[in-house]
mmCIF file of C-alpha atoms (C1' of nucleotides) in Angstrom:
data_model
loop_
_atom_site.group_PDB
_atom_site.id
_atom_site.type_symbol
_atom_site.label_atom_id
_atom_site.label_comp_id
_atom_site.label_asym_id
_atom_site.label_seq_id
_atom_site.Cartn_x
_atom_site.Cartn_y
_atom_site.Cartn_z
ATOM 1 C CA UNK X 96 89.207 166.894 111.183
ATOM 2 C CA UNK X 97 89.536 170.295 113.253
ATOM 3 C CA UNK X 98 86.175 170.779 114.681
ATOM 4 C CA UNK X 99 84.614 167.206 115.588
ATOM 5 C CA UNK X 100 87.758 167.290 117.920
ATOM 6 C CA UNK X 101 86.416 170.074 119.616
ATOM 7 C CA UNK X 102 83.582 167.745 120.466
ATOM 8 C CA UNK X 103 85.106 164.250 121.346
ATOM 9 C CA UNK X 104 87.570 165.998 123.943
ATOM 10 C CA UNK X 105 84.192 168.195 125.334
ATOM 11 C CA UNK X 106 83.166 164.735 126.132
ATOM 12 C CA UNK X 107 85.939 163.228 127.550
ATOM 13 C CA UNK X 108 85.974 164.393 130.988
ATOM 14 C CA UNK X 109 82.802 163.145 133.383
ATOM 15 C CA UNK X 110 81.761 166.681 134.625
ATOM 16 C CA UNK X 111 81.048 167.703 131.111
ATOM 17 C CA UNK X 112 79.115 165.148 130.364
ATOM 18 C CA UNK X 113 76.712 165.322 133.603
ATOM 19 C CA UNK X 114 76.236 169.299 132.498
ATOM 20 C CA UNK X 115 74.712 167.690 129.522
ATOM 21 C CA UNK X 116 72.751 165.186 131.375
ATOM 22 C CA UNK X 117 71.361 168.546 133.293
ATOM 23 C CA UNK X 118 70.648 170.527 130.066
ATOM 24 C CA UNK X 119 68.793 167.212 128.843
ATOM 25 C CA UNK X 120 66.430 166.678 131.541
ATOM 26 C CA UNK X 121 65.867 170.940 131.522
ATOM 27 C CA UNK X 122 67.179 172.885 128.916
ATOM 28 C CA UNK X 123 67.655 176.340 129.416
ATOM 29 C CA UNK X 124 69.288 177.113 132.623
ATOM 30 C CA UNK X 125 72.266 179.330 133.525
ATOM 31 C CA UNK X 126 75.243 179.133 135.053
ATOM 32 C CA UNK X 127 74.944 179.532 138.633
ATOM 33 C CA UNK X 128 72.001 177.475 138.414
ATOM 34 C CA UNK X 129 74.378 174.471 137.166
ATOM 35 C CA UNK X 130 76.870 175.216 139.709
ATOM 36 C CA UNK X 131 73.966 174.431 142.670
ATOM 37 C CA UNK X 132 73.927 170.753 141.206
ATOM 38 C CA UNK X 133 77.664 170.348 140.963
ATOM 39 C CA UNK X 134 80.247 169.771 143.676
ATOM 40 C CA UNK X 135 82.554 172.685 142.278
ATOM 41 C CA UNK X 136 83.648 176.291 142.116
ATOM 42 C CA UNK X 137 81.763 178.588 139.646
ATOM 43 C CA UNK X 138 85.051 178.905 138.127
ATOM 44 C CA UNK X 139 85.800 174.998 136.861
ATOM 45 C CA UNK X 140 81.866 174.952 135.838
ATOM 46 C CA UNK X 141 82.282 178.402 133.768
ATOM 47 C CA UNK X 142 85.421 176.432 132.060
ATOM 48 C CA UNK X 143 83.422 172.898 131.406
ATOM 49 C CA UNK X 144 80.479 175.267 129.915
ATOM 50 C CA UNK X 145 82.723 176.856 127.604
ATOM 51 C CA UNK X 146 84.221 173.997 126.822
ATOM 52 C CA UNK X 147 81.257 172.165 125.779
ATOM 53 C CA UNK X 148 80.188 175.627 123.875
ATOM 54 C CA UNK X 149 82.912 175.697 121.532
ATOM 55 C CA UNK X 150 82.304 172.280 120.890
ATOM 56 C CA UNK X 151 79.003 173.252 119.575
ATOM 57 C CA UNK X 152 76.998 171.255 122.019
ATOM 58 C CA UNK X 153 75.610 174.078 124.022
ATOM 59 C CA UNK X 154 73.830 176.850 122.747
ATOM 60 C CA UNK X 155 73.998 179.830 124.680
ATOM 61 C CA UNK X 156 71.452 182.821 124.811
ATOM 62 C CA UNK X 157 72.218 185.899 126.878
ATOM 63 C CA UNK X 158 69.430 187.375 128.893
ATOM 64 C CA UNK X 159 70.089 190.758 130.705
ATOM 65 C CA UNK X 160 72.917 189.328 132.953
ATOM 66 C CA UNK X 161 71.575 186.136 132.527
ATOM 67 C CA UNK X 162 73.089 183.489 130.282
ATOM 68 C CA UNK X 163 71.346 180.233 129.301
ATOM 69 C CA UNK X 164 72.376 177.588 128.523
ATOM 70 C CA UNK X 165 70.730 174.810 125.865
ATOM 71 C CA UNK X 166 71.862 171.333 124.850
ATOM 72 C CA UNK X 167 72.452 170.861 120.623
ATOM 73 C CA UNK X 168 72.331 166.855 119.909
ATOM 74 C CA UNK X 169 73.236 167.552 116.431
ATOM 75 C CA UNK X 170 77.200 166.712 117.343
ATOM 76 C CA UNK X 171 76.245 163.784 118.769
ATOM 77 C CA UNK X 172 74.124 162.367 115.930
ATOM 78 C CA UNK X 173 77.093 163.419 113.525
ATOM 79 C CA UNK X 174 79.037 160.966 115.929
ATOM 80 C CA UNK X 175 76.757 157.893 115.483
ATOM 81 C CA UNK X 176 76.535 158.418 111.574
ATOM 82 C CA UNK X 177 80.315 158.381 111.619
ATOM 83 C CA UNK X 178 80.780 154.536 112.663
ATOM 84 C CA UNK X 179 76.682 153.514 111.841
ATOM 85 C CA UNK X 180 76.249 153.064 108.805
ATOM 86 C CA UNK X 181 72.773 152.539 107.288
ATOM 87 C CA UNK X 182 73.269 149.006 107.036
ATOM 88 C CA UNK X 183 74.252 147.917 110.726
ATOM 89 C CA UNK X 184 72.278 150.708 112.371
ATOM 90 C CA UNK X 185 69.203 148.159 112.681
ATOM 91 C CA UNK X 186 70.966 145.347 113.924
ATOM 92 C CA UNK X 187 73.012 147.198 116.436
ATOM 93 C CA UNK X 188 69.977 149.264 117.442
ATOM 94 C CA UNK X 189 68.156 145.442 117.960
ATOM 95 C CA UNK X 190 71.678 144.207 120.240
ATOM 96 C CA UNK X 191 70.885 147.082 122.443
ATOM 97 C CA UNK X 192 67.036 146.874 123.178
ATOM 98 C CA UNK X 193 67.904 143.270 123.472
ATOM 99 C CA UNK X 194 71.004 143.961 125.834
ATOM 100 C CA UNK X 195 68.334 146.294 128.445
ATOM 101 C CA UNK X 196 65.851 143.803 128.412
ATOM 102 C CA UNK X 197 67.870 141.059 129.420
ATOM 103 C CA UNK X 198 69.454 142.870 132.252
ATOM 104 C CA UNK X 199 66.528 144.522 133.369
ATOM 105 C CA UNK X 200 64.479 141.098 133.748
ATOM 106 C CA UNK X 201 60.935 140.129 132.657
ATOM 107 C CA UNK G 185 79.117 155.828 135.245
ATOM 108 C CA UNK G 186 82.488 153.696 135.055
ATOM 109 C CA UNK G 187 82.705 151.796 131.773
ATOM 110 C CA UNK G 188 81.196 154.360 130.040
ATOM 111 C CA UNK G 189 84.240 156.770 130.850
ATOM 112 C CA UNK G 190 86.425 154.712 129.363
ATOM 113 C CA UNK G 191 84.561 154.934 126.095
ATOM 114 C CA UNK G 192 85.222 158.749 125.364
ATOM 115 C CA UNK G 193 88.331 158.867 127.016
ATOM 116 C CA UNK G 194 89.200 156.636 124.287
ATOM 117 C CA UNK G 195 87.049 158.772 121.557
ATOM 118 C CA UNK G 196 88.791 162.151 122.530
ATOM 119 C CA UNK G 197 92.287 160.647 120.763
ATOM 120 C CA UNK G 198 92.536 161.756 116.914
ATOM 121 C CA UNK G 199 94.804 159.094 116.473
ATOM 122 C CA UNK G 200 92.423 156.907 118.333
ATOM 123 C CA UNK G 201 89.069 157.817 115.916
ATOM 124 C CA UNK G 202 91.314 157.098 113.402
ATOM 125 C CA UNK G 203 91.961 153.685 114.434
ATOM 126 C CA UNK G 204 88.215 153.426 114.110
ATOM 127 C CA UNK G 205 87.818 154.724 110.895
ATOM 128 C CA UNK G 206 90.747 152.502 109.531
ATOM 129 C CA UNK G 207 88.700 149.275 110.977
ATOM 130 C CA UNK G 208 85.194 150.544 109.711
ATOM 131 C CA UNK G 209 86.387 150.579 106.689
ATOM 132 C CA UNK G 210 88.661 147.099 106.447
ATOM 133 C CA UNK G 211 87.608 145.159 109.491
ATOM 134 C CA UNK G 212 89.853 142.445 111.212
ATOM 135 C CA UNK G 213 92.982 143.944 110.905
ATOM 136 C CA UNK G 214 96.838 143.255 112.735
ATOM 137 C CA UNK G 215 98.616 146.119 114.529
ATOM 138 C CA UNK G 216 101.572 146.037 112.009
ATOM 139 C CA UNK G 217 98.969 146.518 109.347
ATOM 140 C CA UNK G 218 97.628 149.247 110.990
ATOM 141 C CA UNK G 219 100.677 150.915 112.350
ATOM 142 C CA UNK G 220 101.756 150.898 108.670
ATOM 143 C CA UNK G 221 99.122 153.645 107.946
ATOM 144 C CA UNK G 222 100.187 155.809 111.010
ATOM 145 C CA UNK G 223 103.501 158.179 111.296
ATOM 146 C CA UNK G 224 103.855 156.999 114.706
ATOM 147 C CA UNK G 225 105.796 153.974 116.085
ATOM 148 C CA UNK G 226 104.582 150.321 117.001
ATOM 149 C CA UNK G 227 104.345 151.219 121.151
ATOM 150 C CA UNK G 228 102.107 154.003 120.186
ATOM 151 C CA UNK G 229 99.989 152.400 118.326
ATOM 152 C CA UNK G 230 99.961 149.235 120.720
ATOM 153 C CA UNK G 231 99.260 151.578 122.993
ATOM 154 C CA UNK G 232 96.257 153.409 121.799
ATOM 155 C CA UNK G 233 94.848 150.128 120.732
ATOM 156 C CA UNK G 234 94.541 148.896 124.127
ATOM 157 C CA UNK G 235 92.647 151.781 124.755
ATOM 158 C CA UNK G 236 90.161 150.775 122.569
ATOM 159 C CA UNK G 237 90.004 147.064 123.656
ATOM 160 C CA UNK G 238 89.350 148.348 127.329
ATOM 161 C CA UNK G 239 87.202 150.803 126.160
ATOM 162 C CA UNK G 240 84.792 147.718 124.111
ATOM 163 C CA UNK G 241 85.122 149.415 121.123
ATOM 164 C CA UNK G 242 87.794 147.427 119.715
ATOM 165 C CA UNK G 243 87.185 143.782 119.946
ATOM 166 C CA UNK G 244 90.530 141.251 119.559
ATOM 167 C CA UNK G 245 90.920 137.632 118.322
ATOM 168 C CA UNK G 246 94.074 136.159 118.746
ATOM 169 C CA UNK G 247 95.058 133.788 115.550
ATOM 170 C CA UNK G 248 98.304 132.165 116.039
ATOM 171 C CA UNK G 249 100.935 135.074 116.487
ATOM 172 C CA UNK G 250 98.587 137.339 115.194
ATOM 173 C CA UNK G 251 96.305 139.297 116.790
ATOM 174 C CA UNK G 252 93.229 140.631 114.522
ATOM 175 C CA UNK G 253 91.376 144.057 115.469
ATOM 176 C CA UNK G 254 87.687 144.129 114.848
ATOM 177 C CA UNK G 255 85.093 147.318 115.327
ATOM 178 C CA UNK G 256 82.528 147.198 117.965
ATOM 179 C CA UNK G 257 79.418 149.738 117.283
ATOM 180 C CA UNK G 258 77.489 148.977 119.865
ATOM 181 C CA UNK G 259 79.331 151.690 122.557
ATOM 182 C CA UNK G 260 78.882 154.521 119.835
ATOM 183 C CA UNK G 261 75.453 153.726 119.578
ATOM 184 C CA UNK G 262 74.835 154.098 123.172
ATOM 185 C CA UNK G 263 76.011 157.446 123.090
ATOM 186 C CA UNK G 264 73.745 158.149 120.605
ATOM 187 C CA UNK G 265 70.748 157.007 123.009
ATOM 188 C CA UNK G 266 71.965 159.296 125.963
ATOM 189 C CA UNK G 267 71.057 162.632 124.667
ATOM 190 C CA UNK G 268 69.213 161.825 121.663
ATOM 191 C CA UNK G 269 65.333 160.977 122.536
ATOM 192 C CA UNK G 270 63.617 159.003 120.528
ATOM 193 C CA UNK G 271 61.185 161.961 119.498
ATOM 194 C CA UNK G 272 63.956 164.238 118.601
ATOM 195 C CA UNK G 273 65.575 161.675 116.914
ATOM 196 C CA UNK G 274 63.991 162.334 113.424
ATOM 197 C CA UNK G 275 63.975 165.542 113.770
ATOM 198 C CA UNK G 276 67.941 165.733 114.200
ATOM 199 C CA UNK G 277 68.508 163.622 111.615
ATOM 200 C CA UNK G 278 66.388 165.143 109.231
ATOM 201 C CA UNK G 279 68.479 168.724 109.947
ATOM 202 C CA UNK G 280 71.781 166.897 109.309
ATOM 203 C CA UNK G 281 70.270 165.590 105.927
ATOM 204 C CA UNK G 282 69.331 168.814 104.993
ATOM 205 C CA UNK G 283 72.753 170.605 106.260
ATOM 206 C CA UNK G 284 74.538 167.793 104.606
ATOM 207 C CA UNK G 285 72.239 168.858 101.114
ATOM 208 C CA UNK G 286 73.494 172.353 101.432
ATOM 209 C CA UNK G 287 77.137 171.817 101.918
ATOM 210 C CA UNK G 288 77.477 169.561 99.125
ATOM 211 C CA UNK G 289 75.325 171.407 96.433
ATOM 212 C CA UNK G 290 72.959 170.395 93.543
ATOM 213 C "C1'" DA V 57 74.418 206.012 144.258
ATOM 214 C "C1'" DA V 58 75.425 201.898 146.601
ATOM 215 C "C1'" DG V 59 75.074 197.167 147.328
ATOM 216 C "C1'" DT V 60 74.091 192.809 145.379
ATOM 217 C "C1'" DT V 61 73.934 189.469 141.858
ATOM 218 C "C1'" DA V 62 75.680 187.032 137.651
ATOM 219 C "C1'" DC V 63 79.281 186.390 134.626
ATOM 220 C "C1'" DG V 64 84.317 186.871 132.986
ATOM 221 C "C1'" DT V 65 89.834 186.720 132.812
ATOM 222 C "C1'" DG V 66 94.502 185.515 133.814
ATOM 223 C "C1'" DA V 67 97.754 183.013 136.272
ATOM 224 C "C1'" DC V 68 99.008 179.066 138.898
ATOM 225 C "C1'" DC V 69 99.477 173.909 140.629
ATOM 226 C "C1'" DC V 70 98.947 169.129 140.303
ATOM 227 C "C1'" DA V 71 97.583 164.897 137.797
ATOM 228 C "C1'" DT V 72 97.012 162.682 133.559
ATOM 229 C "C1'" DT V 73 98.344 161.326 129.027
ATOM 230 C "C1'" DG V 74 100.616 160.736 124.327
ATOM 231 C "C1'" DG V 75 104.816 159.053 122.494
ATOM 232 C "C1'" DT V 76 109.351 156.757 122.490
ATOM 233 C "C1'" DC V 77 112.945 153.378 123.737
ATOM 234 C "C1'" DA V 78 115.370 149.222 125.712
ATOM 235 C "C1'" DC V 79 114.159 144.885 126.530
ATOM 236 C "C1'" DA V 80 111.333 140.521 126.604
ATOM 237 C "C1'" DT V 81 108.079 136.673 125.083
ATOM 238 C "C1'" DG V 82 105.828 133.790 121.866
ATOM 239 C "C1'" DT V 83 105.299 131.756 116.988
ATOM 240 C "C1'" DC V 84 106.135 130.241 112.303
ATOM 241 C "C1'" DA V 85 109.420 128.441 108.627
ATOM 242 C "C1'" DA V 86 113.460 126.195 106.888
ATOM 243 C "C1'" DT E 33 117.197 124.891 116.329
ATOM 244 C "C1'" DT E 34 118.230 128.967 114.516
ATOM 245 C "C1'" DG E 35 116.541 133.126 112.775
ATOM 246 C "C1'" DA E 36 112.963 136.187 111.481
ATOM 247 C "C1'" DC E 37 108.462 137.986 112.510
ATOM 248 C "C1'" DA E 38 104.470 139.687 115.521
ATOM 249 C "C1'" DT E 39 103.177 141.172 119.833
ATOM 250 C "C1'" DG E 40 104.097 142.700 124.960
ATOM 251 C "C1'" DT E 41 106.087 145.283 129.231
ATOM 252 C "C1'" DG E 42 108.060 148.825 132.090
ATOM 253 C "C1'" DA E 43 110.195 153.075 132.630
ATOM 254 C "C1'" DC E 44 110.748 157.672 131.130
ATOM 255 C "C1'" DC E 45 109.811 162.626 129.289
ATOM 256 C "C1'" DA E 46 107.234 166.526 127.494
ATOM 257 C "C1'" DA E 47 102.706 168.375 126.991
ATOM 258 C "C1'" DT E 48 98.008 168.798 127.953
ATOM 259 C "C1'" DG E 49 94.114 169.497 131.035
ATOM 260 C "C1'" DG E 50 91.135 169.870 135.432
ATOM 261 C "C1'" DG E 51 90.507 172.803 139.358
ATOM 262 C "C1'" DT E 52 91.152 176.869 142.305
ATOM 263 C "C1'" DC E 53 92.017 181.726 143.485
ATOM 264 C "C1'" DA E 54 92.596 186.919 143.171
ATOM 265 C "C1'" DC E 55 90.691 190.236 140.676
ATOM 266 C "C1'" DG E 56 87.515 192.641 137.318
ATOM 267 C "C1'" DT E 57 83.178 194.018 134.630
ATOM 268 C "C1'" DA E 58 78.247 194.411 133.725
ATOM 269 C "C1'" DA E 59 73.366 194.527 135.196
ATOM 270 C "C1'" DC E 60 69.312 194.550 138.350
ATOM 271 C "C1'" DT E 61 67.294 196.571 142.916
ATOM 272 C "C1'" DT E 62 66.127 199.865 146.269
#
DNA sequence: AAGTTACGTGACCCATTGGTCACATGTCAA
DNA sequence: TTGACATGTGACCAATGGGTCACGTAACTT
């Protein structure tokens, strides 16, 4: 009850979650590297990355005076299995595919 | 890049994920019912539970001067889809399975 | 050694939010 | 129709959180 709250308010706030969009498409990258791609001080990214680190869903590696950054899905599976269960994960896995397809057209 | 705010703003709440947990487990439930299992007042929980109906994953049904509180999945599972690639998929899940196997023993 | 690059800390300001209360509306039962 | 029950609204207060800045440390380069 401590630590998954780390995690839900890591994703609360937009910025965050965009960081993670950038670590999805390439994992890896460091800080000032993030900061090129976002429409803020160095300072307010350092505090989103942290945030999202004690959260567990970045991984961080330091490299001479380098630090990269990696995404860890494994909070954000723990999040599905929490309101999924077994049962309904099929059918509301079905509702979605079903969902794109209509909006995206034939 | 709208809606979808509205979803974890509504996640990052403990009070909030409880809400959920209370309705995953009984479904279909009244507010008084509900604010009965919370140390909190009526408002509050009135209040958070809009939250959740804006946010989709609360869905309502108003039965005379009732008004009964269902769970919606289908958000949680989206979030689940935005950083979790099909081809990584197993391979998350299996490591939770096996973390899960080591925390709870033989 | 000196300059440059990359990351880090503490304090500060403004906006947002969780929670409560006084008050109000609608609904069922006798 | 009177009273009790279930839900709603608006204002209000204290606390949290996003963003910036001045300043500081560590590492690579020449």
């Amino acid at each position: 009850m401590i630590d998954d709250d780390l995690v839900f308010k890591a994703l609360a706030d937009p910025t965050r979650r965009f960081l993670l969009d950038l670590l999805f498409m390439v994992d890896g990258r460091t800080l000032t590297g993030l900061e090129s791609e976002l429409a803020m001080t160095r300072f307010g990214v350092m505090k989103h990355l942290r945030v999202l680190e004690e959260a567990g869903l970045v991984i961080t590696r330091r490299q001479g005076r380098e630090k990269l950054h990696f995404l860890n899905p494994v909070p954000i599976r723990q999040i599905h299995d929490r309101w999924i269960d077994k049962y309904t994960e099929h059918r509301t896995a079905a509702l979605l595919d079903l969902k794109r397809e209509l909006e995206e057209g034939p």
